[in-house]
Amino acid sequence: MRKILFLILMLSSVSIQAQNLIVKGVVSDESDVLPGVSIFVEGTSKGTISDINGKYSIEVKKGSKLVFSYVGYRTEELVANTPVLNVKMKTDAIQLEEAIVVGYAKQKKATLTGAVSSVSSETITKRSVASLSTALQGAMPGVTIQQTSGEPGGDGGSIRIRGIGSINSNTDPLVLVDGIEMSIDQVDANTVESISVLKDAASASIYGSRASNGVILITTKRGQKGKITTTYSGYLTIQRPTNMPEPVAAWEYLQAELNAWDNAEITVSDAQRAQQLQQIEEQKTLRPDNWNRYDTDWKDETMKSHSIMHNHNVTISGGSDKLTFFGAGTYLYQDGLIPNDNYSRTNLRLNADAQILPWAKFSIETALRQGKKSKSGFEYS
């Protein structure tokens, strides 16, 4: 009986040992071994890391799933069925919405230490405005945008990053669109992928003294691998004047002018006072003849009750493994509240990327903008 029991225990021990497996291997990428890769058994706290030569060793149950993770690389999951398991990890491309443009490179938000704000294209395109600078109002902390004019084609805002840095020199930030300096209001908001604002003095280490008032980095959209897609978007807005002063009748204005003279203790001769009182009486009793007596509401004569602004955008994008492209065309028309005062603008953009060789990539960025502004008496482009 004892021999039978001993034999059963020995067989159980062999069965348990047979279920465990010591897995060894090397973790690498396309160019070299990877030290410090985290390796753990899925569903447990058991794990290890690769050494300086990328080697690892771990005892697991046969058929368990091993998870390999490393910063900047895609997580790999492999089933442990053999004693030797070599792993080649692939780099993980940083998604644009997870990254911040900081100059000539990108950083993840989690590793960023400088004072940087960012805003996505969804936030910008939700605002039906003509100028990109106006679309950024209230979108980023530390960035103040003040719109000082409502004139069509000239309603862009002045941008101040963390206040005014100088009382003598230019206080406008440096604006770069895909690395090229240009005016922010020349950019079509429909083609913007993201906007990053470098707000502290560290940006001067990249761009020099031009960055003393901050830097605005605009990244435009690019094509993605997949079938060709075409989209249309547009909006129509009605603009109305607000907070307009209520005009007074001519006799009320003349009376207020006479009262102002008296309140300021300005000496008025008896003849001048009599003439002013006579004009007040005539304006009350006689109709304006636009020759001797005038009573024109110039606000009503020079301003319209409303104006129309509409925007139309068409984009086409797509590509293959070797070639991707993004094209966009936008037309904007903005009518002014003053007659014969309007602005129209056409924007065209083409971004294309071609993978010529495995180690060589060719990119082209083309932008065309044409604007026409009309004012009472003249027009210019």
Coordinates of N, CA and C in Angstrom, one line a residue, residues 241 244 298-305 337-339:
P241 N -25.6 94.6 -36.2 CA -24.9 95.6 -35.3 C -25.5 95.5 -33.9
M244 N -25.7 99.9 -30.5 CA -25.7 101.1 -31.3 C -26.4 102.3 -30.5
W298 N -27.9 109.5 -39.7 CA -26.8 108.9 -40.4 C -26.5 107.5 -40.1
K299 N -26.9 107.1 -38.9 CA -26.7 105.6 -38.5 C -27.6 104.8 -39.5
D300 N -28.8 105.2 -39.7 CA -29.7 104.5 -40.6 C -29.3 104.6 -42.0
E301 N -28.7 105.7 -42.4 CA -28.2 105.9 -43.8 C -27.0 105.1 -44.1
T302 N -26.1 105.0 -43.2 CA -24.8 104.4 -43.5 C -24.6 102.9 -43.0
M303 N -25.5 102.4 -42.3 CA -25.4 101.0 -41.8 C -26.6 100.2 -42.1
K304 N -26.4 98.9 -42.5 CA -27.4 98.0 -42.8 C -27.9 97.3 -41.5
S305 N -29.1 96.8 -41.5 CA -29.6 96.1 -40.3 C -29.0 94.7 -40.1
L337 N -21.4 95.6 -42.7 CA -22.6 96.3 -42.3 C -22.7 97.7 -42.9
I338 N -21.7 98.1 -43.6 CA -21.7 99.3 -44.4 C -21.8 99.0 -45.8
P339 N -22.7 99.6 -46.6 CA -22.9 99.3 -48.0 C -21.6 99.4 -48.8

